[in-house]
mmCIF file of C-alpha atoms in Angstrom:
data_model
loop_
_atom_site.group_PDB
_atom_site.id
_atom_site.type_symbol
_atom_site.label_atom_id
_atom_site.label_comp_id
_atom_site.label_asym_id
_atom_site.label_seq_id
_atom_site.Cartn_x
_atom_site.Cartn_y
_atom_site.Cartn_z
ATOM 1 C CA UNK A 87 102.384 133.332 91.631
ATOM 2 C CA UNK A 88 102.540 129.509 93.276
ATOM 3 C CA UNK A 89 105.843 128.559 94.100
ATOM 4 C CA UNK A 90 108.060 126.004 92.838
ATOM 5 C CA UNK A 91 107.971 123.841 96.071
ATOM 6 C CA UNK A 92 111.360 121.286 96.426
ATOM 7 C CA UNK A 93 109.998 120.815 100.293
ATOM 8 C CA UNK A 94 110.957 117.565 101.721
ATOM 9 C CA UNK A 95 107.561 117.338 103.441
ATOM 10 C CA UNK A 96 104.932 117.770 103.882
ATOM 11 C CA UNK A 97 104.824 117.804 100.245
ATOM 12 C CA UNK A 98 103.210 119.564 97.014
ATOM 13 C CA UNK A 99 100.018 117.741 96.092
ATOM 14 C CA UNK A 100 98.503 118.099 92.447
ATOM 15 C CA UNK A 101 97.078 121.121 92.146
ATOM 16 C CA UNK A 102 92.912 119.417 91.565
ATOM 17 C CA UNK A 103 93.716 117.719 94.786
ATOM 18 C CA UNK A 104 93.652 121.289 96.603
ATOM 19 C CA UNK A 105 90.857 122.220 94.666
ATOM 20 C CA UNK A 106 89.008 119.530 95.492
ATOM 21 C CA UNK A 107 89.837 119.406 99.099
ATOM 22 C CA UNK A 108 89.384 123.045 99.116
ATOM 23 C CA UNK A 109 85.146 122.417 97.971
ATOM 24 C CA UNK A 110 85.045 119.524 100.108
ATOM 25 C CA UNK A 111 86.122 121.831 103.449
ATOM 26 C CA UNK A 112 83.698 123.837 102.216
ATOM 27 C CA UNK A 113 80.392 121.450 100.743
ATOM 28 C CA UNK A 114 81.070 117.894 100.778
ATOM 29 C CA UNK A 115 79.850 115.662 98.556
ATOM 30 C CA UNK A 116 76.812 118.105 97.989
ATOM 31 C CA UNK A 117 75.389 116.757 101.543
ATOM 32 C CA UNK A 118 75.763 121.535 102.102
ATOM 33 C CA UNK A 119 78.346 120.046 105.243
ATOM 34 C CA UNK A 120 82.234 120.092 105.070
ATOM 35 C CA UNK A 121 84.014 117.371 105.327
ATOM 36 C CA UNK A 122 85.488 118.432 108.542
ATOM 37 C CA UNK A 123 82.069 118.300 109.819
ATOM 38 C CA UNK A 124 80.671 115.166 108.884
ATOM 39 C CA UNK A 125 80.635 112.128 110.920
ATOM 40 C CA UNK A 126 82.624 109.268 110.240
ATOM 41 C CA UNK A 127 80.163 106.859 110.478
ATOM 42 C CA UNK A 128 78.199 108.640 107.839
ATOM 43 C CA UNK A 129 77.799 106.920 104.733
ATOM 44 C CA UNK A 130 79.347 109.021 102.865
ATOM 45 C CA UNK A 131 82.728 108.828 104.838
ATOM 46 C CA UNK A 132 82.419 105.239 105.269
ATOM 47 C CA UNK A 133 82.430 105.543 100.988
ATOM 48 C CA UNK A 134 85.461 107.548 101.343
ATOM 49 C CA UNK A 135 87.257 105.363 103.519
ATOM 50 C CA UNK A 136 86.324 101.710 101.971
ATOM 51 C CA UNK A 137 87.795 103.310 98.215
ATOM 52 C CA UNK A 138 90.835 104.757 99.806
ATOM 53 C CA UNK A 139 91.285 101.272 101.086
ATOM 54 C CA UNK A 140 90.757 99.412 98.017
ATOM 55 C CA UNK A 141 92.360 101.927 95.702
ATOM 56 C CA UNK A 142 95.401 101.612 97.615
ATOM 57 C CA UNK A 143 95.378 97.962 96.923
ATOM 58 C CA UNK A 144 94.458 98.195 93.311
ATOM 59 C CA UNK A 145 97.284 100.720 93.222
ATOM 60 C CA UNK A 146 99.720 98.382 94.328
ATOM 61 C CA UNK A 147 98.283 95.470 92.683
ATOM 62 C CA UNK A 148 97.636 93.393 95.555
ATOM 63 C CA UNK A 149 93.960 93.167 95.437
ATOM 64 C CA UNK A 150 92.453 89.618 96.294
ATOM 65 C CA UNK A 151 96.032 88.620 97.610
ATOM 66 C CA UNK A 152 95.680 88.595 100.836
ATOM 67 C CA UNK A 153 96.027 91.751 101.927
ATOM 68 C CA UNK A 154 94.423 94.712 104.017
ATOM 69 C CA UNK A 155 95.103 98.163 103.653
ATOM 70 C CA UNK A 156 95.035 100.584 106.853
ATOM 71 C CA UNK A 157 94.585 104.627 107.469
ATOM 72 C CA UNK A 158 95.585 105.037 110.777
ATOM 73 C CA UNK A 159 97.146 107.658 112.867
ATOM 74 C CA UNK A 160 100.562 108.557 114.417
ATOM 75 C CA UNK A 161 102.680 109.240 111.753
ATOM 76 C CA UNK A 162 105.624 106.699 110.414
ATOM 77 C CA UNK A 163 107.297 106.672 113.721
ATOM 78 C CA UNK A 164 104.112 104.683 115.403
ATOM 79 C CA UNK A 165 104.200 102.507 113.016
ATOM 80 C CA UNK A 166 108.456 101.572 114.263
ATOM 81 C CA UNK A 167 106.032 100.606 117.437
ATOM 82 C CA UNK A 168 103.382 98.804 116.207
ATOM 83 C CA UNK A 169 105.518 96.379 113.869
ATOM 84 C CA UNK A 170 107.488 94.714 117.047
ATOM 85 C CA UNK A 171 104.456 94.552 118.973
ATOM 86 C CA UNK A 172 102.299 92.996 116.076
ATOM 87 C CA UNK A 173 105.513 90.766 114.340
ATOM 88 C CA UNK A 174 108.112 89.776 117.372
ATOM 89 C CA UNK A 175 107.586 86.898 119.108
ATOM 90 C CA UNK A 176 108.007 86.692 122.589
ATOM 91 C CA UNK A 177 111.633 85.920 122.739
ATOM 92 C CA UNK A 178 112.306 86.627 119.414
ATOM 93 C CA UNK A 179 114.432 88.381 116.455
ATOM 94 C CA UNK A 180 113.991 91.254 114.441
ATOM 95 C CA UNK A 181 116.469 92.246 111.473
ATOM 96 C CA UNK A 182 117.011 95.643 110.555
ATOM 97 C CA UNK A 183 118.719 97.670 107.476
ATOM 98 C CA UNK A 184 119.988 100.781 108.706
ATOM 99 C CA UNK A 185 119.965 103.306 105.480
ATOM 100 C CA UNK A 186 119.074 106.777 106.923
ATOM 101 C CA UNK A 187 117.840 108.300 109.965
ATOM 102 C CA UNK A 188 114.532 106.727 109.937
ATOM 103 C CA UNK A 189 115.505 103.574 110.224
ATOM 104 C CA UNK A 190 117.808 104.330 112.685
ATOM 105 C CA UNK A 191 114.633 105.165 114.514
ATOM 106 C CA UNK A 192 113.126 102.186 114.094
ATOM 107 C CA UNK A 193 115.726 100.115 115.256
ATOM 108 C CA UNK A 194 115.477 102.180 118.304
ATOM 109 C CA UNK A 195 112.092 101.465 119.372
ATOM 110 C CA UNK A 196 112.037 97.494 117.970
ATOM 111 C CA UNK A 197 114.881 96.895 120.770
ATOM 112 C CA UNK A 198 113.310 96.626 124.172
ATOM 113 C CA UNK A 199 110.378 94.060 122.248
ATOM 114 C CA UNK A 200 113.693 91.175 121.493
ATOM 115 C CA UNK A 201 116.770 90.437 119.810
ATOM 116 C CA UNK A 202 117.350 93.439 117.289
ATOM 117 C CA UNK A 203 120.289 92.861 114.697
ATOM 118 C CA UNK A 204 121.167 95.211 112.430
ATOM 119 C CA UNK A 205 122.594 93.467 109.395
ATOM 120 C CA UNK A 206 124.097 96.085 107.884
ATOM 121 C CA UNK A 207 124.751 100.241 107.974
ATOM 122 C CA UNK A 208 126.114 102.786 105.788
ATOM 123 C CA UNK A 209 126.043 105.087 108.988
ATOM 124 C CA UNK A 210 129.977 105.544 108.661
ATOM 125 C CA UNK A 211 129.612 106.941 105.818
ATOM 126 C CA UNK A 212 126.569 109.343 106.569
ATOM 127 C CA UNK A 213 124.570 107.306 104.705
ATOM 128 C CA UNK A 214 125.451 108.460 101.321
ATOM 129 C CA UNK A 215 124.539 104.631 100.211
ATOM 130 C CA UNK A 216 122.781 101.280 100.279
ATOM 131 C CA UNK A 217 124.087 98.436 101.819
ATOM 132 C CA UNK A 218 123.734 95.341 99.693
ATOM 133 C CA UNK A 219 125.798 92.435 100.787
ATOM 134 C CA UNK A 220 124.231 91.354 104.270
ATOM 135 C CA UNK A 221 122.321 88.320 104.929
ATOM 136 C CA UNK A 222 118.938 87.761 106.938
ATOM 137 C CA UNK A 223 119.196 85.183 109.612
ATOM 138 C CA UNK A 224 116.496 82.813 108.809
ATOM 139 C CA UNK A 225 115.291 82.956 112.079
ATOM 140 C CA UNK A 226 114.192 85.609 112.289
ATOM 141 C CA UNK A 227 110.960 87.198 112.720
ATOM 142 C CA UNK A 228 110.612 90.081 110.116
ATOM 143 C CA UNK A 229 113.598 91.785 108.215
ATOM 144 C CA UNK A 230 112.651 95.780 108.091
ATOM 145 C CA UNK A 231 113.966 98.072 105.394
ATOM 146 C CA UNK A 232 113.162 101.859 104.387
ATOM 147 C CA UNK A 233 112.496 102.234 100.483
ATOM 148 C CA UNK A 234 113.383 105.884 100.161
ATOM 149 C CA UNK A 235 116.090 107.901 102.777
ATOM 150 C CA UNK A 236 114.668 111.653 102.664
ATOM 151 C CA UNK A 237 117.436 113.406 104.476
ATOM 152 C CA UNK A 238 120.888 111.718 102.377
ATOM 153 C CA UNK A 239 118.937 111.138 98.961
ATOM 154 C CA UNK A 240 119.483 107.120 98.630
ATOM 155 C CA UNK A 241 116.734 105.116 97.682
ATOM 156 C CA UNK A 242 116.732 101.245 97.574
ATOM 157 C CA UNK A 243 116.352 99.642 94.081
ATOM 158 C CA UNK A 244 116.490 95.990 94.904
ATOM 159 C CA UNK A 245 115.246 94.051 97.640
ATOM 160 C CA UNK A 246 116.456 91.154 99.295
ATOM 161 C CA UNK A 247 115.270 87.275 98.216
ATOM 162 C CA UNK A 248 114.018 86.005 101.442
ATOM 163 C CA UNK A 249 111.909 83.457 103.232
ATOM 164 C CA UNK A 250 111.403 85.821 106.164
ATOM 165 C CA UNK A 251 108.630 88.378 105.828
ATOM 166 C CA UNK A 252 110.063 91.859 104.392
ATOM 167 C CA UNK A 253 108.219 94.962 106.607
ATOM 168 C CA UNK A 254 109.119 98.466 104.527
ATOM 169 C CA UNK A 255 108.745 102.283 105.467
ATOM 170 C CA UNK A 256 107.492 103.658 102.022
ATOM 171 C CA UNK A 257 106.288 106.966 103.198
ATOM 172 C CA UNK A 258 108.191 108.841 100.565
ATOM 173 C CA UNK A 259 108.174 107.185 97.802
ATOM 174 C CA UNK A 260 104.767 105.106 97.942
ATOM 175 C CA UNK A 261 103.264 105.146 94.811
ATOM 176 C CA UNK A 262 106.332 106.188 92.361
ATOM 177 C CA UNK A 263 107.550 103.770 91.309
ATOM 178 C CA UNK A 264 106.305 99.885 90.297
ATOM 179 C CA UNK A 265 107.492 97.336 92.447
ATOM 180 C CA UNK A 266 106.433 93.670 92.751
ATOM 181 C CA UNK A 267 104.805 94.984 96.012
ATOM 182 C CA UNK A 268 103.781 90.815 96.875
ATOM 183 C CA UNK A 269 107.052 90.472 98.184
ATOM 184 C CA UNK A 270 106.590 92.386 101.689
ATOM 185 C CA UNK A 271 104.476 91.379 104.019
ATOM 186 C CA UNK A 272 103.943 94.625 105.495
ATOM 187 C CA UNK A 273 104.345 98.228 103.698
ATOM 188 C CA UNK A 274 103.906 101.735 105.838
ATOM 189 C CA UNK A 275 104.003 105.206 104.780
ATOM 190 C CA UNK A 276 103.094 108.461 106.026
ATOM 191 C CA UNK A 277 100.621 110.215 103.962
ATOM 192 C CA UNK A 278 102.608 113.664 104.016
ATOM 193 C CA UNK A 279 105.765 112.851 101.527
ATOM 194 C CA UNK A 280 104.054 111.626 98.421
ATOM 195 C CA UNK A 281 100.151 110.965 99.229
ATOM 196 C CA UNK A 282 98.605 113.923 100.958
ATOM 197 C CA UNK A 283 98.407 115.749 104.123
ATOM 198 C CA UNK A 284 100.233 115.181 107.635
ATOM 199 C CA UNK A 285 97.946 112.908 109.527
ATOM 200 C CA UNK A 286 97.206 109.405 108.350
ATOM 201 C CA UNK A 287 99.899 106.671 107.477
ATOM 202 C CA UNK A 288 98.683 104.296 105.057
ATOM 203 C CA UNK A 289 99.685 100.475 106.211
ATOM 204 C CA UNK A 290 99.307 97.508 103.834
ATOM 205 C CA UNK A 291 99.658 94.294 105.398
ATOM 206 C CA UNK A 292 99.011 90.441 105.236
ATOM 207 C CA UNK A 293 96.646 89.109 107.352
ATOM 208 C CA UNK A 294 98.355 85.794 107.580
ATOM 209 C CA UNK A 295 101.531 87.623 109.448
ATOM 210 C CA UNK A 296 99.466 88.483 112.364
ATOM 211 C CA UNK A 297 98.222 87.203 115.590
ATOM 212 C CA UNK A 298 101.524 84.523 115.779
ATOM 213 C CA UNK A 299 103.708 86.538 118.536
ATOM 214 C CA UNK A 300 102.046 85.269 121.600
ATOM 215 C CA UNK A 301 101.693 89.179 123.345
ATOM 216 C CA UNK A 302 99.606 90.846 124.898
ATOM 217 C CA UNK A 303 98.952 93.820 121.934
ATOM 218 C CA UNK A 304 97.048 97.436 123.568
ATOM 219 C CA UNK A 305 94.165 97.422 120.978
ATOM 220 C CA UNK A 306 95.262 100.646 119.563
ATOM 221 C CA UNK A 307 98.138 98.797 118.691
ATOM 222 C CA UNK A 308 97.001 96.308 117.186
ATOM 223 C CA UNK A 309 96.711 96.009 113.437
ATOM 224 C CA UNK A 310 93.964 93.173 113.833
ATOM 225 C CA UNK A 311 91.857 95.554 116.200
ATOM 226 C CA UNK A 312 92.006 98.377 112.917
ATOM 227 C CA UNK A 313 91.372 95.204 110.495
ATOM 228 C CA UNK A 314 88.607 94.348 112.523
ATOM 229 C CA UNK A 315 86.981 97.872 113.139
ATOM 230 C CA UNK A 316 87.852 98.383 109.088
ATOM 231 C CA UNK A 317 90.260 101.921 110.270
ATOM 232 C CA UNK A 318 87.842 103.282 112.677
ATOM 233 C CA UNK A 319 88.841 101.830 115.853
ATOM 234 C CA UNK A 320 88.979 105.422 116.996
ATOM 235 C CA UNK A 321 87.778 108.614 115.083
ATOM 236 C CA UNK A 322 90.093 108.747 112.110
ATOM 237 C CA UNK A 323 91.926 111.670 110.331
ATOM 238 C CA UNK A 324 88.835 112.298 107.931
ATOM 239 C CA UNK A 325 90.479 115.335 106.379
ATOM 240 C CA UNK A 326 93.757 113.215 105.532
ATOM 241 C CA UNK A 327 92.149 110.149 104.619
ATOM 242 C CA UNK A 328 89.933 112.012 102.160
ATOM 243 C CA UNK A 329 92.480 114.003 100.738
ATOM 244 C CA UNK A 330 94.816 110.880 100.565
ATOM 245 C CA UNK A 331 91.594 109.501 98.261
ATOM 246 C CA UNK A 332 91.530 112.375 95.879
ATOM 247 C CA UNK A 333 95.690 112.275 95.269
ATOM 248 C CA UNK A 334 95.225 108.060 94.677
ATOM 249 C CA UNK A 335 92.225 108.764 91.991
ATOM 250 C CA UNK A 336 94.974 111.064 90.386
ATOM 251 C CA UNK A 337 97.507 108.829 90.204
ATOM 252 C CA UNK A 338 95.160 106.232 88.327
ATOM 253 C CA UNK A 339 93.658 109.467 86.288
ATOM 254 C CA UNK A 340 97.525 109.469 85.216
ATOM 255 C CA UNK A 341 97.608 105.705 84.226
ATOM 256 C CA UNK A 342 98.470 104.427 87.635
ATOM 257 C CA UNK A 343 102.003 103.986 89.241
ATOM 258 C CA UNK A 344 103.467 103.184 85.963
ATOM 259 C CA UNK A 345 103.200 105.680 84.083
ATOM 260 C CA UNK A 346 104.040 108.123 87.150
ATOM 261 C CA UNK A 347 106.881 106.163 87.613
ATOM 262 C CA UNK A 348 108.010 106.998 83.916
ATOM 263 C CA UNK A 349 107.313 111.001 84.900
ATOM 264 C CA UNK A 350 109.490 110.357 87.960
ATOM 265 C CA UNK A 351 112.258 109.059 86.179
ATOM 266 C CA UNK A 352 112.337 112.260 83.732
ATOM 267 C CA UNK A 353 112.502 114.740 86.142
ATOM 268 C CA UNK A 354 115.062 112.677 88.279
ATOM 269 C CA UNK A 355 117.182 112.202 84.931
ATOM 270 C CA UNK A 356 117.117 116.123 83.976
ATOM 271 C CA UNK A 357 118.379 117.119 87.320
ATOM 272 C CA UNK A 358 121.028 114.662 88.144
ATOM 273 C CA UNK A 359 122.114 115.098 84.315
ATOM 274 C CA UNK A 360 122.609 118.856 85.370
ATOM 275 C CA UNK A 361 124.490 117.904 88.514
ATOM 276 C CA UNK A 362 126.542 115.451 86.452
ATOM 277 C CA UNK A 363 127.390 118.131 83.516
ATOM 278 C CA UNK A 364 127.738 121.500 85.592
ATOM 279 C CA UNK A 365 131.628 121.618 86.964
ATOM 280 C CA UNK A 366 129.815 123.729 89.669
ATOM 281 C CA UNK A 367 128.086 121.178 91.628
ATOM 282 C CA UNK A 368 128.622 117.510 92.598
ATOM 283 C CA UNK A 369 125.733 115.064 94.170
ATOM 284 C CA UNK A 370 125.634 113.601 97.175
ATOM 285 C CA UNK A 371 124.293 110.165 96.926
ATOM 286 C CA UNK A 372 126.394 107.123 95.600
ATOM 287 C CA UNK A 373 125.112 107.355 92.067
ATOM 288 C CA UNK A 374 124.022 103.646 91.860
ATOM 289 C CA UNK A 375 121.562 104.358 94.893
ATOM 290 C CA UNK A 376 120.625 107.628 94.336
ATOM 291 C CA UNK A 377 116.689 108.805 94.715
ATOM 292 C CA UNK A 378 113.847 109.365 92.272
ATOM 293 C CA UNK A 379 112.210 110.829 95.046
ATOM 294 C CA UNK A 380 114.785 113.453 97.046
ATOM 295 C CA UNK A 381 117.545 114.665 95.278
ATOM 296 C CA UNK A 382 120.985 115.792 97.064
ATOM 297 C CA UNK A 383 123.227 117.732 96.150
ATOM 298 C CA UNK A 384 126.226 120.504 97.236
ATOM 299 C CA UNK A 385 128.273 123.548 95.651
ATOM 300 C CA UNK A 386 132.001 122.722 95.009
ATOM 301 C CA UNK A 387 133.094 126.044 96.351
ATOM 302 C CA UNK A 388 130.958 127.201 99.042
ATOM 303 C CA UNK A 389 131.845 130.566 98.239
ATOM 304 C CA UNK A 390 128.945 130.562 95.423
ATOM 305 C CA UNK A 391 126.613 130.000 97.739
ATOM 306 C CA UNK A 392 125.373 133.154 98.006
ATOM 307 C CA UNK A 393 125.007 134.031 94.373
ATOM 308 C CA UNK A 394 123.101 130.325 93.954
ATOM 309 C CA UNK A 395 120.807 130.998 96.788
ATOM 310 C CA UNK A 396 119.867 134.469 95.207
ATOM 311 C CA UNK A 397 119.574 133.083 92.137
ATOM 312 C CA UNK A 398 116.924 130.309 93.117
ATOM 313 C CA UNK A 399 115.258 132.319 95.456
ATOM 314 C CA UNK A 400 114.414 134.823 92.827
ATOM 315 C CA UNK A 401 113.084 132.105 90.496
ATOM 316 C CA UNK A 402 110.389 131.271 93.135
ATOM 317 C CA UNK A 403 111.813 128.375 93.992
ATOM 318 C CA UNK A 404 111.270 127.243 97.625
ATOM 319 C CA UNK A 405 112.148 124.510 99.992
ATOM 320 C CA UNK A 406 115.647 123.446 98.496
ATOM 321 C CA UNK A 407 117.991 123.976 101.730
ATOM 322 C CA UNK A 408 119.597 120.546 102.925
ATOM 323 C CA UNK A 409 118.904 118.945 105.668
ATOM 324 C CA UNK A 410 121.476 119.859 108.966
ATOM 325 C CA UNK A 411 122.781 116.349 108.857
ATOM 326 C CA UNK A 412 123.936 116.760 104.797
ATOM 327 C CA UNK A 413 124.347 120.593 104.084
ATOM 328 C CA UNK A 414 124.239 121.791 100.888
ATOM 329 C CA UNK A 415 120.884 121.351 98.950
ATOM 330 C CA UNK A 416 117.562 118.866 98.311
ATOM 331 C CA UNK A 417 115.214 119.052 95.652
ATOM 332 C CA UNK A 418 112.388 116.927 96.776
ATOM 333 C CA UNK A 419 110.509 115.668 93.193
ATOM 334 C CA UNK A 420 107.745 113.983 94.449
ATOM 335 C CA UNK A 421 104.927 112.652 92.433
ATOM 336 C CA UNK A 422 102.863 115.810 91.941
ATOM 337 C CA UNK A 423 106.180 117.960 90.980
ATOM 338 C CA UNK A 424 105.841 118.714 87.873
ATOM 339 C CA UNK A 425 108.946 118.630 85.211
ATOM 340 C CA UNK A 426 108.500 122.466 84.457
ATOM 341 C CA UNK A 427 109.662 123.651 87.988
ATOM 342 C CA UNK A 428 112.470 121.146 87.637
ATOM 343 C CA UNK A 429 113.876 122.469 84.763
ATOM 344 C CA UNK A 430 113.529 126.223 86.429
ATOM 345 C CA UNK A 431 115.828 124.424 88.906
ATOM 346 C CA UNK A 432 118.256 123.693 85.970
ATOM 347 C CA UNK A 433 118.020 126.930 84.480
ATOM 348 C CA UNK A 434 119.247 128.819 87.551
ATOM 349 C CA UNK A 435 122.122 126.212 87.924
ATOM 350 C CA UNK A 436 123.056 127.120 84.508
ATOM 351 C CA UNK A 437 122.936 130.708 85.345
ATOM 352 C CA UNK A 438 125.232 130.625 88.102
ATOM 353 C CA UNK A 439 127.859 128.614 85.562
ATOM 354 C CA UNK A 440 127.517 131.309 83.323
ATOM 355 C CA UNK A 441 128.299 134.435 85.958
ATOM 356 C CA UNK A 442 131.037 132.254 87.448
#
């Protein structure tokens, strides 16, 4: 029996994403080779890789606008590298929004490139919201943001109106949720939260941002290099990229962001309703900013811990614990969760009420 999996990451994928992975590791493409064999210079990778690419733009709707999308390697925390070496001038400024421990770690490695100013944090309060009344200094040379904060549950729903060219971490909620995704210059996200496997990070970004910071880049570093060598600079992730493919042709099987958004927003409105109605428990997350994405939340009386964890673990539910830095527990809802294993979450929260 599968498991209802609330994992932060890496995440559930639709279940004809494994199977299709699954006959791809074994015969891809009918070529009687797996994909883990194949070159990536073979025409049938280089297929793979050009419709990842442009699917990724369709998904987001910035085809023809400018625009290249990226599968490269390192995770999310190269990319907190790459983006001052590719966007800070020599001499420059950087603005950052610190939301969650990710961008906390991005702020970290922007400040030996320049001038790093955080313009606003909600550290004091362990994060448990969204800054919103901070101004970007016009100066500056990028203003960096991160959509979706895994560990506390907070997830941005506005961004700011700027002249200065927005760079945002999407990696876990990219592709939930429709955005007017023109407005940032540069978008990142690690494949393993809401696209596929560990092992690729998708980056989106706009040509006409690049090339203007007057440094020497490393060329594996460099986004122009990975434009230039269309995401093969070096031997990509082929397993990750491909897989990445097959979740993106799901999401438009399903009608495209949109109408995964409106799935997102059920499941996220049948938990938190739960939290909201059951005297038991009590989210995390100021409930303007709360997530679609990563749900927080903690037991009133800690002494019913025990009962709830029996009860959920029974259920074959797996993966809700909280992160260290919150306690208490996350129900990660990504795209591919589907609303059924949600409400088995409810149910067992409903249980509890009724043995307490």
């Amino acid at each position: 029996m599968k498991k209802h999996n609330f994992s932060a990451g890496p995440s559930i994928l639709p279940q004809e994403v494994f199977e299709k992975a699954a006959q791809a590791v074994i015969n891809f493409n009918n070529t009687n080779l797996s994909i883990l064999e194949i070159s990536h210079r073979s025409k049938d990778f280089v297929a793979v890789m050009e419709e990842a690419q442009n699917l990724a733009l369709e998904l987001l709707n910035l085809t023809n606008k400018g625009y290249k999308a990226l599968f490269l390697q390192g995770g999310a925390s190269m990319e907190f590298l790459r983006i001052p070496f590719n966007l800070m001038k020599e001499n420059g400024k950087a603005t950052y929004l610190d939301t969650g421990t990710w961008a906390g770690n991005a702020i970290k490695q922007a400040k030996p490139f320049g001038e790093t100013v955080v313009v606003a944090s909600s550290k004091e309060s362990n994060y448990n919201f969204i800054p919103k009344e901070y101004t970007i200094p016009t100066d500056a040379d990028y203003f960096h943001c991160t959509s979706n904060n895994t560990i506390f549950g907070t997830q941005m729903k506005e961004f700011p109106e700027t002249q200065v060219p927005i760079v945002c971490d999407m990696s876990s909620d990219i592709f939930s949720r429709t955005l007017d995704f023109s407005k940032f210059s540069l978008i990142y996200a690690g494949a393993q939260k809401n696209m596929g496997p560990a092992g690729t990070t998708l980056v989106v970004v706009k040509e006409d941002i690049l090339e203007k910071t007057n440094r020497t880049i490393p060329d594996m570093l460099n986004y122009s290099q990975h434009i230039a060598k269309e995401s093969m600079y070096n031997t990509p992730p082929v397993f990750a990229v491909y897989t990445s493919l097959l979740t993106m042709q799901w999401i438009k099987n399903k009608g495209g962001v949109t109408a995964v958004e409106k799935l997102n927003e059920e499941k996220a409105a049948l938990l938190y309703a739960e939290i909201d109605r059951n005297p038991l428990f009590k989210g995390v997350a100021n409930k303007d900013d709360r997530s679609l994405m990563n749900v927080t939340f903690v037991l009133n009386n800690p002494e019913h811990q025990e009962a709830f964890d029996s009860l959920w673990k029974n259920n074959q539910i797996s993966g809700l614990n909280g992160h260290r830095s919150v306690g208490g527990y996350r129900a990660s809802i990504y795209n591919a969760m589907p609303i059924e294993s949600v409400q088995v979450l409810v149910d067992c929260m409903k249980e509890l009420e009724n043995k307490i």
